[in-house]
Amino acid sequence: DIPDEYRITGSGEATERDSTIAVLVVEPGKEPYVKEIDSGLESLQHEVGGDIEAVYPYEEPVALICNDEGKLAGLPLNRALRDEDGDIYDILAGTFLVVGLTEDSFGSLTVEQMQKFSDHFKVPEQFAKLGDKIVAIPMISKEQQKQEATEQKDFEMNADTSGLTAVSYTHLRAHET
């Protein structure tokens, strides 16, 4: 005689523990990547390395899950949070997750959200204090540094080689006549 909305057919824990969610992992100094994790509290804590704090800085139905004591624990600064004017109002420390929101819990991000926040957090940042203001300085990843170094070497080799060839050939032709 109990109405359906008041019936409890299970604790709900087993279902939640077995379900996985697709999240965006943002580590300091790295580009974000997609990871499928268990939706339970322990899994979220494992990913951020401690007790979690959920931050809701966007109108979009997403949360940033970070280490609750990241700054106090001295975790490396990761990404800035900015207001409507682009001014930094906080900095997340340590690894954090971008997760979707369901009616009553954290859930998977949609494909569009994955793309949007991958782009938003794509460039790792480092921070410096200039006067009384903290500024975020974009940094390039180790992969990008290697790629740019390779491209620079190729450019220098081609420029040097073509320059030397032309100069040498002209120089030799001038002496032969």
Short mmCIF file of C-alpha atoms in Angstrom, two decimals:
data_model
loop_
_atom_site.label_atom_id
_atom_site.label_comp_id
_atom_site.label_asym_id
_atom_site.label_seq_id
_atom_site.Cartn_x
_atom_site.Cartn_y
_atom_site.Cartn_z
CA ASP A 1 0.00 0.00 0.00
CA ILE A 2 3.05 2.31 -0.20
CA PRO A 3 2.96 4.82 -3.08
CA ASP A 4 5.73 4.25 -5.67
CA GLU A 5 7.53 7.54 -4.95
CA TYR A 6 8.08 6.43 -1.31
CA ARG A 7 9.20 2.89 -2.02
CA ILE A 8 12.83 2.02 -1.51
CA THR A 9 13.89 -0.99 -3.52
CA GLY A 10 17.59 -0.86 -2.71
CA SER A 11 20.22 1.35 -1.19
CA GLY A 12 21.25 2.74 -4.58
CA GLU A 13 24.90 2.35 -3.61
CA ALA A 14 25.54 -0.77 -5.68
CA THR A 15 24.21 0.84 -8.83
CA GLU A 16 26.22 3.99 -8.30
CA ARG A 17 29.38 2.13 -7.48
CA ASP A 18 29.10 0.07 -10.65
CA SER A 19 28.42 3.01 -12.94
CA THR A 20 31.18 4.96 -14.62
CA ILE A 21 31.28 8.53 -15.83
CA ALA A 22 33.30 10.19 -18.57
CA VAL A 23 35.18 13.19 -17.15
CA LEU A 24 37.87 15.61 -18.24
CA VAL A 25 41.07 15.37 -16.19
CA VAL A 26 43.12 18.58 -15.96
CA GLU A 27 46.61 18.12 -14.51
CA PRO A 28 49.06 20.97 -13.83
CA GLY A 29 51.35 21.61 -16.80
CA LYS A 30 49.44 19.26 -19.13
CA GLU A 31 46.63 19.40 -21.64
CA PRO A 32 43.30 17.97 -20.44
CA TYR A 33 42.31 14.42 -21.35
CA VAL A 34 39.14 12.34 -21.17
CA LYS A 35 38.98 9.50 -18.67
CA GLU A 36 36.25 7.09 -17.67
CA ILE A 37 36.12 6.68 -13.90
CA ASP A 38 33.86 5.11 -11.31
CA SER A 39 31.24 7.61 -10.17
CA GLY A 40 31.73 6.87 -6.48
CA LEU A 41 33.25 9.25 -3.94
CA GLU A 42 36.41 7.14 -3.49
CA SER A 43 37.17 7.32 -7.21
CA LEU A 44 36.75 11.11 -7.30
CA GLN A 45 39.00 11.45 -4.24
CA HIS A 46 41.61 9.20 -5.83
CA GLU A 47 41.71 11.32 -9.00
CA VAL A 48 42.32 14.60 -7.12
CA GLY A 49 44.48 13.11 -4.37
CA GLY A 50 42.35 13.87 -1.30
CA ASP A 51 39.03 15.14 -0.03
CA ILE A 52 37.00 16.72 -2.80
CA GLU A 53 35.45 20.13 -3.21
CA ALA A 54 32.98 20.89 -5.98
CA VAL A 55 33.15 24.31 -7.61
CA TYR A 56 30.44 25.63 -9.94
CA PRO A 57 31.96 28.60 -11.81
CA TYR A 58 29.96 28.23 -15.05
CA GLU A 59 26.32 28.59 -16.00
CA GLU A 60 26.64 25.32 -17.86
CA PRO A 61 25.64 22.22 -15.81
CA VAL A 62 29.20 21.17 -14.94
CA ALA A 63 31.27 21.08 -11.78
CA LEU A 64 34.99 21.30 -11.20
CA ILE A 65 36.03 18.66 -8.67
CA CYS A 66 39.29 19.60 -6.97
CA ASN A 67 41.29 18.72 -3.88
CA ASP A 68 39.67 20.53 -0.96
CA GLU A 69 43.06 21.36 0.58
CA GLY A 70 45.08 21.66 -2.63
CA LYS A 71 46.55 25.09 -1.89
CA LEU A 72 47.15 24.35 1.80
CA ALA A 73 48.90 21.11 0.87
CA GLY A 74 51.16 23.02 -1.53
CA LEU A 75 49.93 21.27 -4.67
CA PRO A 76 51.16 22.91 -7.88
CA LEU A 77 48.95 25.71 -9.17
CA ASN A 78 47.00 24.55 -12.19
CA ARG A 79 44.47 26.83 -13.91
CA ALA A 80 42.92 30.22 -13.18
CA LEU A 81 39.23 30.89 -12.72
CA ARG A 82 38.18 34.20 -14.23
CA ASP A 83 35.20 36.51 -13.85
CA GLU A 84 33.15 37.99 -16.72
CA ASP A 85 35.86 40.61 -17.32
CA GLY A 86 38.60 37.98 -17.63
CA ASP A 87 40.15 38.90 -14.26
CA ILE A 88 41.49 36.06 -12.12
CA TYR A 89 39.47 35.54 -8.94
CA ASP A 90 40.89 32.13 -7.92
CA ILE A 91 43.44 29.52 -8.95
CA LEU A 92 42.85 25.78 -8.76
CA ALA A 93 45.74 23.79 -7.28
CA GLY A 94 46.53 20.19 -8.17
CA THR A 95 44.69 17.92 -10.56
CA PHE A 96 41.00 18.65 -11.02
CA LEU A 97 38.12 17.07 -12.92
CA VAL A 98 35.42 18.63 -15.05
CA VAL A 99 32.25 16.58 -14.57
CA GLY A 100 28.70 16.86 -15.78
CA LEU A 101 25.77 17.33 -13.43
CA THR A 102 22.69 15.16 -13.23
CA GLU A 103 19.59 15.93 -11.17
CA ASP A 104 21.17 14.61 -7.98
CA SER A 105 24.79 13.72 -8.65
CA PHE A 106 27.87 14.04 -10.84
CA GLY A 107 27.64 12.53 -14.30
CA SER A 108 29.37 12.23 -17.65
CA LEU A 109 30.12 15.28 -19.74
CA THR A 110 28.38 15.51 -23.10
CA VAL A 111 30.54 15.44 -26.23
CA GLU A 112 29.97 19.18 -26.63
CA GLN A 113 31.02 19.86 -23.03
CA MET A 114 34.13 17.69 -23.47
CA GLN A 115 35.13 19.77 -26.49
CA LYS A 116 34.26 23.11 -24.92
CA PHE A 117 36.20 22.52 -21.69
CA SER A 118 39.10 20.74 -23.43
CA ASP A 119 39.51 23.92 -25.47
CA HIS A 120 38.96 26.16 -22.42
CA PHE A 121 41.64 24.44 -20.32
CA LYS A 122 43.89 23.38 -23.24
CA VAL A 123 46.84 25.65 -22.47
CA PRO A 124 48.53 24.99 -19.12
CA GLU A 125 49.25 28.10 -17.06
CA GLN A 126 51.91 29.28 -14.66
CA PHE A 127 51.42 32.20 -12.35
CA ALA A 128 53.37 35.28 -11.31
CA LYS A 129 52.68 38.19 -9.03
CA LEU A 130 53.10 41.58 -10.68
CA GLY A 131 52.67 44.30 -8.09
CA ASP A 132 49.42 43.53 -6.32
CA LYS A 133 48.02 41.48 -9.19
CA ILE A 134 48.45 37.79 -10.04
CA VAL A 135 48.81 37.03 -13.73
CA ALA A 136 48.50 33.76 -15.63
CA ILE A 137 51.21 33.02 -18.16
CA PRO A 138 50.41 30.41 -20.82
CA MET A 139 52.99 27.65 -20.90
CA ILE A 140 53.63 25.11 -23.56
CA SER A 141 53.69 21.40 -22.79
CA LYS A 142 56.83 19.25 -23.09
CA GLU A 143 55.40 17.71 -26.29
CA GLN A 144 54.89 21.19 -27.78
CA GLN A 145 58.43 22.22 -26.70
CA LYS A 146 59.89 19.15 -28.45
CA GLN A 147 57.80 19.80 -31.56
CA GLU A 148 58.80 23.48 -31.68
CA ALA A 149 62.47 22.62 -31.09
CA THR A 150 62.35 20.10 -33.96
CA GLU A 151 60.64 22.60 -36.25
CA GLN A 152 63.19 25.29 -35.29
CA LYS A 153 66.12 22.94 -36.01
CA ASP A 154 64.62 21.94 -39.36
CA PHE A 155 64.09 25.60 -40.23
CA GLU A 156 67.64 26.54 -39.16
CA MET A 157 69.14 23.61 -41.09
CA ASN A 158 67.19 24.43 -44.23
CA ALA A 159 67.95 28.14 -43.93
CA ASP A 160 71.64 27.53 -43.23
CA THR A 161 71.97 24.87 -45.91
CA SER A 162 70.23 26.87 -48.60
CA GLY A 163 72.16 29.97 -47.65
CA LEU A 164 75.50 28.17 -47.64
CA THR A 165 74.79 26.38 -50.88
CA ALA A 166 73.91 29.59 -52.68
CA VAL A 167 76.84 31.52 -51.20
CA SER A 168 79.30 28.69 -51.80
CA TYR A 169 78.15 28.10 -55.36
CA THR A 170 78.28 31.80 -56.19
CA HIS A 171 81.64 32.12 -54.49
CA LEU A 172 83.12 29.16 -56.40
CA ARG A 173 81.70 30.33 -59.74
CA ALA A 174 83.22 33.75 -59.18
CA HIS A 175 86.69 32.25 -58.63
CA GLU A 176 86.48 29.89 -61.60
CA THR A 177 86.00 32.69 -64.16
#
